[in-house]
Short mmCIF file of C-alpha atoms in Angstrom, two decimals:
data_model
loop_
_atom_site.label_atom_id
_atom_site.label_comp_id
_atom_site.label_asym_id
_atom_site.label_seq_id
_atom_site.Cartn_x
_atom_site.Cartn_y
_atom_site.Cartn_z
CA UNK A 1 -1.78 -11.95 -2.22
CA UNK A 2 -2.22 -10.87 1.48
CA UNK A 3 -1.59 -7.28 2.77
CA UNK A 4 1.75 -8.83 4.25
CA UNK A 5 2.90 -11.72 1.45
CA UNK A 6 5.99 -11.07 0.22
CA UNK A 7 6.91 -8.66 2.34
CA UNK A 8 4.22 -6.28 0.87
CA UNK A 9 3.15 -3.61 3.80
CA UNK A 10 0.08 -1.94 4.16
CA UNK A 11 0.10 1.77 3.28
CA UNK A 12 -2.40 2.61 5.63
CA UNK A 13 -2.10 6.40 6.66
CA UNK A 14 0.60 7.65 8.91
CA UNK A 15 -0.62 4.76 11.48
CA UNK A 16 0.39 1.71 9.74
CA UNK A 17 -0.35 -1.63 11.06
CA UNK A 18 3.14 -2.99 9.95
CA UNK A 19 4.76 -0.38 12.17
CA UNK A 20 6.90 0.90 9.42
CA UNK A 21 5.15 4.72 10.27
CA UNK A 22 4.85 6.98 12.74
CA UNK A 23 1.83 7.58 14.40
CA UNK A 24 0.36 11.15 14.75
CA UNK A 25 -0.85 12.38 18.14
CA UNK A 26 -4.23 14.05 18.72
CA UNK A 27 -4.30 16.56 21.35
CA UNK A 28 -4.47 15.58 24.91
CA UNK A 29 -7.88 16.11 25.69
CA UNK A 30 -9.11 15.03 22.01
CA UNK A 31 -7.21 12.11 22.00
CA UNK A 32 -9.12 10.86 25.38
CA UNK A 33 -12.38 11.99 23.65
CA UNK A 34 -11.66 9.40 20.67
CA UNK A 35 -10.08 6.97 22.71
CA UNK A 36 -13.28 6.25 24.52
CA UNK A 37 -15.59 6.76 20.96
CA UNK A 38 -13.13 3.83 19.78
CA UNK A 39 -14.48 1.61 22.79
CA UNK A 40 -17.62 2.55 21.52
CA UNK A 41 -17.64 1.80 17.78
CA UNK A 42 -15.47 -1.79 19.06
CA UNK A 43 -19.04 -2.64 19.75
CA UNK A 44 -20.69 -1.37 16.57
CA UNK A 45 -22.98 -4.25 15.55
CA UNK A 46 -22.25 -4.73 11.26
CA UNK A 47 -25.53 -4.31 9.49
CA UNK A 48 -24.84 -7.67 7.39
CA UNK A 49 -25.51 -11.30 8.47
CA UNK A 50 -22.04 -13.42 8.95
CA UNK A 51 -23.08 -15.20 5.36
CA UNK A 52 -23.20 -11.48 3.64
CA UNK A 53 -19.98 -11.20 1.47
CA UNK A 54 -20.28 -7.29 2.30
CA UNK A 55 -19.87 -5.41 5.67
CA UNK A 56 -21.38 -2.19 6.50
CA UNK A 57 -20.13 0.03 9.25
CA UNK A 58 -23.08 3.29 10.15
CA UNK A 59 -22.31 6.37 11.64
CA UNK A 60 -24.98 8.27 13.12
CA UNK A 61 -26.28 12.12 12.74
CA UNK A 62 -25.02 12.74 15.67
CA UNK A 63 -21.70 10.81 15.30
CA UNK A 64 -21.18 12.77 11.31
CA UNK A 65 -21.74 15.98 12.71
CA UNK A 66 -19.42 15.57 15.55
CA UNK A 67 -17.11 14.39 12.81
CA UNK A 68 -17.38 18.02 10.98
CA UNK A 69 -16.74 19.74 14.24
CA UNK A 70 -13.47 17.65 15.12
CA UNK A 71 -11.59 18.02 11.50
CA UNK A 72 -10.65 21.40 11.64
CA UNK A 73 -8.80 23.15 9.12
CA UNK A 74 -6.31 23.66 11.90
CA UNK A 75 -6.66 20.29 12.88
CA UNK A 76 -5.77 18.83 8.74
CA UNK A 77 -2.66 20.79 8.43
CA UNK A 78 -1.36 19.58 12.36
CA UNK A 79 -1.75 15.36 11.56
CA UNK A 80 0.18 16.23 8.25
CA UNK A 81 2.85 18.16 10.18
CA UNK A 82 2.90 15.62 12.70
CA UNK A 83 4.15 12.93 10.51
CA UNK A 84 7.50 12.32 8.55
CA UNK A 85 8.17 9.41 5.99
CA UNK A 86 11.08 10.62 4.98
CA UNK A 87 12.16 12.36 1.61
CA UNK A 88 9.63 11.70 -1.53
CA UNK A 89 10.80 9.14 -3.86
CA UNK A 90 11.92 10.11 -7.22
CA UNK A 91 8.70 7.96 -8.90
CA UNK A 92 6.46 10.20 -6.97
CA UNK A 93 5.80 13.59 -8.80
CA UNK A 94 3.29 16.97 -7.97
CA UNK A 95 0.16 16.10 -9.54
CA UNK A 96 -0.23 18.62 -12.91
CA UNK A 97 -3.19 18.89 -14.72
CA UNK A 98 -6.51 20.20 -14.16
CA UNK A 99 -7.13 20.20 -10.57
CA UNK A 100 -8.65 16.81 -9.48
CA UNK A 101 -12.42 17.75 -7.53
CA UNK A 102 -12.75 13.86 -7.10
CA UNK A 103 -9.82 12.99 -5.47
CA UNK A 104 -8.92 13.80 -1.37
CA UNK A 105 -7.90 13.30 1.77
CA UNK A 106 -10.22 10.92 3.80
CA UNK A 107 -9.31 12.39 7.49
CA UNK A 108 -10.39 9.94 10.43
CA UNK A 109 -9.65 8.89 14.23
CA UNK A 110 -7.86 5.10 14.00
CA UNK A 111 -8.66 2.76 16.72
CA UNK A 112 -5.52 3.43 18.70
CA UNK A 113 -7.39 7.02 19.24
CA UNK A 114 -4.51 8.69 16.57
CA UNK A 115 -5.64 11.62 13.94
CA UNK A 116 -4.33 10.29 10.53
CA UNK A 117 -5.55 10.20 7.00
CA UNK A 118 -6.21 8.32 3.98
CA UNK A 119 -6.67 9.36 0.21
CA UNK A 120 -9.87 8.52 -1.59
CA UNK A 121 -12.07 9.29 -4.59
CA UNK A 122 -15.72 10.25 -6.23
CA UNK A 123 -16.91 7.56 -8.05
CA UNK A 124 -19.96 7.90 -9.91
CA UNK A 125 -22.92 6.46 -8.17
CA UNK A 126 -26.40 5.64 -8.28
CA UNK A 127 -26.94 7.93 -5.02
CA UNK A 128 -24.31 10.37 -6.29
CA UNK A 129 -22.26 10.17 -2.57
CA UNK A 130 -20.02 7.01 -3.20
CA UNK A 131 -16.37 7.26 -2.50
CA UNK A 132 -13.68 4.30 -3.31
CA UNK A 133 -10.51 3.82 -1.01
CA UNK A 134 -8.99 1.16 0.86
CA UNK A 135 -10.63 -1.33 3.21
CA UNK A 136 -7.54 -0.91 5.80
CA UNK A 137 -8.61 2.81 5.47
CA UNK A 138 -11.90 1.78 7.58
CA UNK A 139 -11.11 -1.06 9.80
CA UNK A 140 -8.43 -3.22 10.70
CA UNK A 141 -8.01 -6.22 8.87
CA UNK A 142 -9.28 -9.79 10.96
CA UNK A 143 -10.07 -7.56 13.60
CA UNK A 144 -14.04 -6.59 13.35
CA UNK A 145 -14.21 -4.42 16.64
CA UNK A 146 -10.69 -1.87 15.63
CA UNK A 147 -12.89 0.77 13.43
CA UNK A 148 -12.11 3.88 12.57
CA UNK A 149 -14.44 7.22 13.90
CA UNK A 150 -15.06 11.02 12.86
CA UNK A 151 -14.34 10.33 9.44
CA UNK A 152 -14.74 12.85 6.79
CA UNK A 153 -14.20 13.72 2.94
CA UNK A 154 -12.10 16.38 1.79
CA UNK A 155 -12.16 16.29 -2.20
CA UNK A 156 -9.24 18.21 -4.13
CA UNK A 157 -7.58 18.79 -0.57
CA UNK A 158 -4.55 21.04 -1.39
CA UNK A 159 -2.19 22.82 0.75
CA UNK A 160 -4.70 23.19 3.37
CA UNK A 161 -7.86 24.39 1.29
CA UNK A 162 -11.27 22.93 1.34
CA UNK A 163 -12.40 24.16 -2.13
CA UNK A 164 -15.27 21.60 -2.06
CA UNK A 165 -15.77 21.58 1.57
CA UNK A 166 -16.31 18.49 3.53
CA UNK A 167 -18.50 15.40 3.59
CA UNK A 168 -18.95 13.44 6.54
CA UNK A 169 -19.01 9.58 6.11
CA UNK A 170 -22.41 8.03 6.49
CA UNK A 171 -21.56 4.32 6.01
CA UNK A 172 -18.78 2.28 4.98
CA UNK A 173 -18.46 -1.16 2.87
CA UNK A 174 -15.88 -3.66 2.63
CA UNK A 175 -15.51 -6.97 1.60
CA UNK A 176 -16.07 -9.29 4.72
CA UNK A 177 -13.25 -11.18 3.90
CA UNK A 178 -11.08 -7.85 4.97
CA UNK A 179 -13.14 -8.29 8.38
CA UNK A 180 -12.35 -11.64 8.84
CA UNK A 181 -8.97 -12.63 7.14
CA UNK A 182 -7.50 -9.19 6.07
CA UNK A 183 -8.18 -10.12 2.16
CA UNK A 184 -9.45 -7.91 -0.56
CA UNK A 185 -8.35 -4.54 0.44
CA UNK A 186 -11.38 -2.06 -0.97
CA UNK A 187 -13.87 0.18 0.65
CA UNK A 188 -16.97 1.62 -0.76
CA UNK A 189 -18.07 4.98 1.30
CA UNK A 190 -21.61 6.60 1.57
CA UNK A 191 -21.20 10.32 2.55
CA UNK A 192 -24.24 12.60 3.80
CA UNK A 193 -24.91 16.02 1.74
CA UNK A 194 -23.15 18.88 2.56
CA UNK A 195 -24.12 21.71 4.58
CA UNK A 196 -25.68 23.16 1.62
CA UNK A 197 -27.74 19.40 1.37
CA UNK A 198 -25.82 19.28 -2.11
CA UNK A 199 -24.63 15.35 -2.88
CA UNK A 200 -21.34 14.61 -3.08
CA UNK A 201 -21.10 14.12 -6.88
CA UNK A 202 -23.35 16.95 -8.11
CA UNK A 203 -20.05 19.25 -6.59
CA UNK A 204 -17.00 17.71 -7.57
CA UNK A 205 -19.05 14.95 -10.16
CA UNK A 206 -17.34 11.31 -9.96
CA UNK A 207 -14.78 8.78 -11.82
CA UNK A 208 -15.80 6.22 -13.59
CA UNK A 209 -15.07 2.74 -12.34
CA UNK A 210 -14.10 -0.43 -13.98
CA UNK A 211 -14.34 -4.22 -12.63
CA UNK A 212 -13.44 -7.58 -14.04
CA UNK A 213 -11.00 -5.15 -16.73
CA UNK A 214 -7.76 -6.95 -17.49
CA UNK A 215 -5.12 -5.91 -15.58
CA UNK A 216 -2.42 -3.70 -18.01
CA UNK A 217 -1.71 -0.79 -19.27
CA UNK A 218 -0.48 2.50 -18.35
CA UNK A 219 -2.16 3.00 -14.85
CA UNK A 220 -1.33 6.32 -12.60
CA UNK A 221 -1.15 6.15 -9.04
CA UNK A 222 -2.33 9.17 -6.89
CA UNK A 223 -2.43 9.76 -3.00
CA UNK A 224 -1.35 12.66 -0.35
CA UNK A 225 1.57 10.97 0.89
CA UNK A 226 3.56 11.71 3.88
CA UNK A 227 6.43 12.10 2.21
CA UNK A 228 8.45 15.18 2.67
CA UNK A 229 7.94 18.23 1.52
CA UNK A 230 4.49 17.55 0.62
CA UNK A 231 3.68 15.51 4.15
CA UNK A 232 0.38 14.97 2.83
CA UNK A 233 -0.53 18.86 1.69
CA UNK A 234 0.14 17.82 -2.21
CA UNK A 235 -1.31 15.30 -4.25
CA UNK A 236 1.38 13.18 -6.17
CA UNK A 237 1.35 10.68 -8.91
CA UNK A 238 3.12 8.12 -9.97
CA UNK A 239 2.68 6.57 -13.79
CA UNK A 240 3.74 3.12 -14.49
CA UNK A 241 2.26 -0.15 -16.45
CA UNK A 242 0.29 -2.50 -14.29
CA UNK A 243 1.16 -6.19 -14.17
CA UNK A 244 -0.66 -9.30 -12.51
CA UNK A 245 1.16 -10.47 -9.47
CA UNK A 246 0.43 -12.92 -6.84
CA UNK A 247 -2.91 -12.20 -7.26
CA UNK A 248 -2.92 -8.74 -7.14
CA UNK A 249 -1.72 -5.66 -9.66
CA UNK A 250 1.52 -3.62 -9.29
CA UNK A 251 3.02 -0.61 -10.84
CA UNK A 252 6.65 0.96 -10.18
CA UNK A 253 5.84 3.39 -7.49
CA UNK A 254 6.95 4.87 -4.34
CA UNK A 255 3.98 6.67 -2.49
CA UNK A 256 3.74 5.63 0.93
CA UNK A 257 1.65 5.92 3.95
CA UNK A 258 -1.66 9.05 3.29
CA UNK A 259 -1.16 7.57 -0.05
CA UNK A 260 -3.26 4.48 1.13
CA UNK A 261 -6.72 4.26 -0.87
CA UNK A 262 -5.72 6.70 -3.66
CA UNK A 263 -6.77 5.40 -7.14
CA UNK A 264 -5.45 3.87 -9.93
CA UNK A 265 -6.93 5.51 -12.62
CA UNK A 266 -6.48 4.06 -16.53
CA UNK A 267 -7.09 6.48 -19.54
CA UNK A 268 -6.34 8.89 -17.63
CA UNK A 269 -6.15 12.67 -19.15
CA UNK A 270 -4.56 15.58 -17.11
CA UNK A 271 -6.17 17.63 -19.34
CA UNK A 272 -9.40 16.77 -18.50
CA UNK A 273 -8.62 15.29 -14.89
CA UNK A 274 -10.64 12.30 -16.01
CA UNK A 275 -9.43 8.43 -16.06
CA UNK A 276 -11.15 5.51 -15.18
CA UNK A 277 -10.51 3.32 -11.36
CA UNK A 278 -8.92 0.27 -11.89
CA UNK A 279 -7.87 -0.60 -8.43
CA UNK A 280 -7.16 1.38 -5.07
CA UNK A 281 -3.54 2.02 -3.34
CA UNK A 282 -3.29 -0.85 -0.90
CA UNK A 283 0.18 -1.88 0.40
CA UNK A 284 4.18 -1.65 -0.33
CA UNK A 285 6.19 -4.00 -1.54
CA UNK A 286 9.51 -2.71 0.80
CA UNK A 287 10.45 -0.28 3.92
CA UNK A 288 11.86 1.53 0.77
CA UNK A 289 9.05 0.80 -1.69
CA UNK A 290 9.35 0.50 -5.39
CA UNK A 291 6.22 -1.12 -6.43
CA UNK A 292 2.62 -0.59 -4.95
CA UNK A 293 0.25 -2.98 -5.12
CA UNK A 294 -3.64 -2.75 -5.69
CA UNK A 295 -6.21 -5.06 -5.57
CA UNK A 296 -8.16 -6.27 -8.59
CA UNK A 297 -11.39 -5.32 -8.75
CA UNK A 298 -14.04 -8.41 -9.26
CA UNK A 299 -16.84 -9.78 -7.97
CA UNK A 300 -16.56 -8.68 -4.21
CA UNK A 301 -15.55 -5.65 -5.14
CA UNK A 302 -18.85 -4.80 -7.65
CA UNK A 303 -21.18 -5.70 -4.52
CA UNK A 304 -19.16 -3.50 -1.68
CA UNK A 305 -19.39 -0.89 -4.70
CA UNK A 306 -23.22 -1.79 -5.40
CA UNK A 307 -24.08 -1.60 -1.50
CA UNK A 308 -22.80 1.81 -1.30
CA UNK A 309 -24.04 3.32 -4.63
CA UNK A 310 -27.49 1.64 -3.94
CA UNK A 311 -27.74 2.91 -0.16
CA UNK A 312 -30.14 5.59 0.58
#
């Protein structure tokens, strides 16, 4: 199933590409800034060859660190006030358990030149820095030059706090077929070290992750949606049993856009804020959603995953 069969939308952040969200505005002057970094990564050459089933998106030293400078704490708690969804659905609950390190808001620049966000998570990782979310989280789908810029990591985001601090991306994966014909919604991130040069994973540690697992069971559902009250400050969960459909997985839930790229976690245990990924938050199935689809994670998935845990 495409992002947009069935009339399934894509729970991208705020910005959604099926115009069913409002976009969030950047300051004046910052928004011109980004505006012209966009026209700039539209020309970012892939580092894969066209027959590669993965594509990999760098960012630069000088492109993360101007990333750290732009996402503010100031600057996280404006795009979240900037944005309204409407009321929270009743599926969609407070996360409560032990507070999740792995799992948090993946703040970045779209390529309309809009602040917005994401939700992703710590995976563990060969190179200890690999983060899962959704490929519409990174780039536009059939649209290689619309990237997204100055994007960083914020695990266990809550309520405006940075317990963990920030990460700044280093390089993104996704499947190729995302690139090319907006299939296979997953993203596999690389951050850089922190400003203490600790790795991502040796701070908050990382999820396990599961691929080619039969799709069932009780699965929960986590993102910082921009629902309100929360409008992206709170992590919130929904808990439902996954089912095969059209190709992809679904679960009775009504998160919505900042939810985008949150993870479907199976076995999961609030008391020890530990599960394992089963899939990604990746599109709606209504303007007033009850189900949310993710995608299931095979083959393509397991190398986007591979090329990030595997990167230097």
């Amino acid at each position: 199933m495409g992002i947009a069969v069935a009339a399934a939308l894509v729970l991208a952040a705020p910005v959604s590409t099926a115009e069913t969200e409002t976009e969030a505005a950047a300051e004046t002057a910052a928004t011109a800034t980004a505006t012209a970094e966009v026209a700039q990564a539209a020309a970012r050459t892939a580092t894969a060859t066209a027959t590669d089933p993965v594509s990999v998106m760098k960012y630069t030293a000088k492109e993360r660190k101007e990333a750290l400078a732009y996402w503010t704490a100031a600057r996280m708690k404006a795009v979240g006030k900037s944005v309204d969804l409407g009321p929270t659905g009743p599926k969609s609950k407070p996360y409560k358990g032990t507070p999740l390190k792995t799992v948090g808001r993946l703040f970045f620049v779209n390529a309309n030149g809009a602040d917005t966000w994401c939700t992703a998570t710590a995976v563990k990782s060969a190179n200890r820095s690999a983060v899962m979310t959704a490929a519409h989280c990174v780039r536009r789908g059939s649209s290689p030059g619309n990237t997204n810029i100055l994007m960083v990591f914020a695990p266990g985001y809550s309520k405006g706090r940075t317990p963990h601090g920030t990460f700044a991306v280093r390089s993104a994966a996704t499947p190729r077929a995302w690139q090319t014909a907006s299939t296979n919604d997953i993203a596999a991130l690389v951050v850089a070290a922190d400003k203490k040069n600790r790795k991502l994973t040796d701070v908050v540690g990382g999820q396990k992750i599961a691929f080619n697992r039969a799709v069932g069971g009780t699965v929960s559902a986590l993102g910082y949606s921009a629902t309100r009250p929360q409008r992206g400050e709170v992590l919130l969960r929904c808990v439902g049993k996954a089912k095969k459909e059209q190709g992809m997985q679904a679960i009775p839930c009504d998160l919505t856009g900042g939810s985008s790229g949150g993870p479907w976690f199976a076995d999961f245990d609030t008391a020890t804020g530990k599960g394992v990924l089963v899939s990604v938050n990746a599109s709606l199935d209504s303007l007033t959603p009850t189900k949310m689809y993710g995608e299931v994670l095979k083959a393509t998935a397991k190398k986007v995953y591979d090329r990030a845990q595997n990167s230097s």
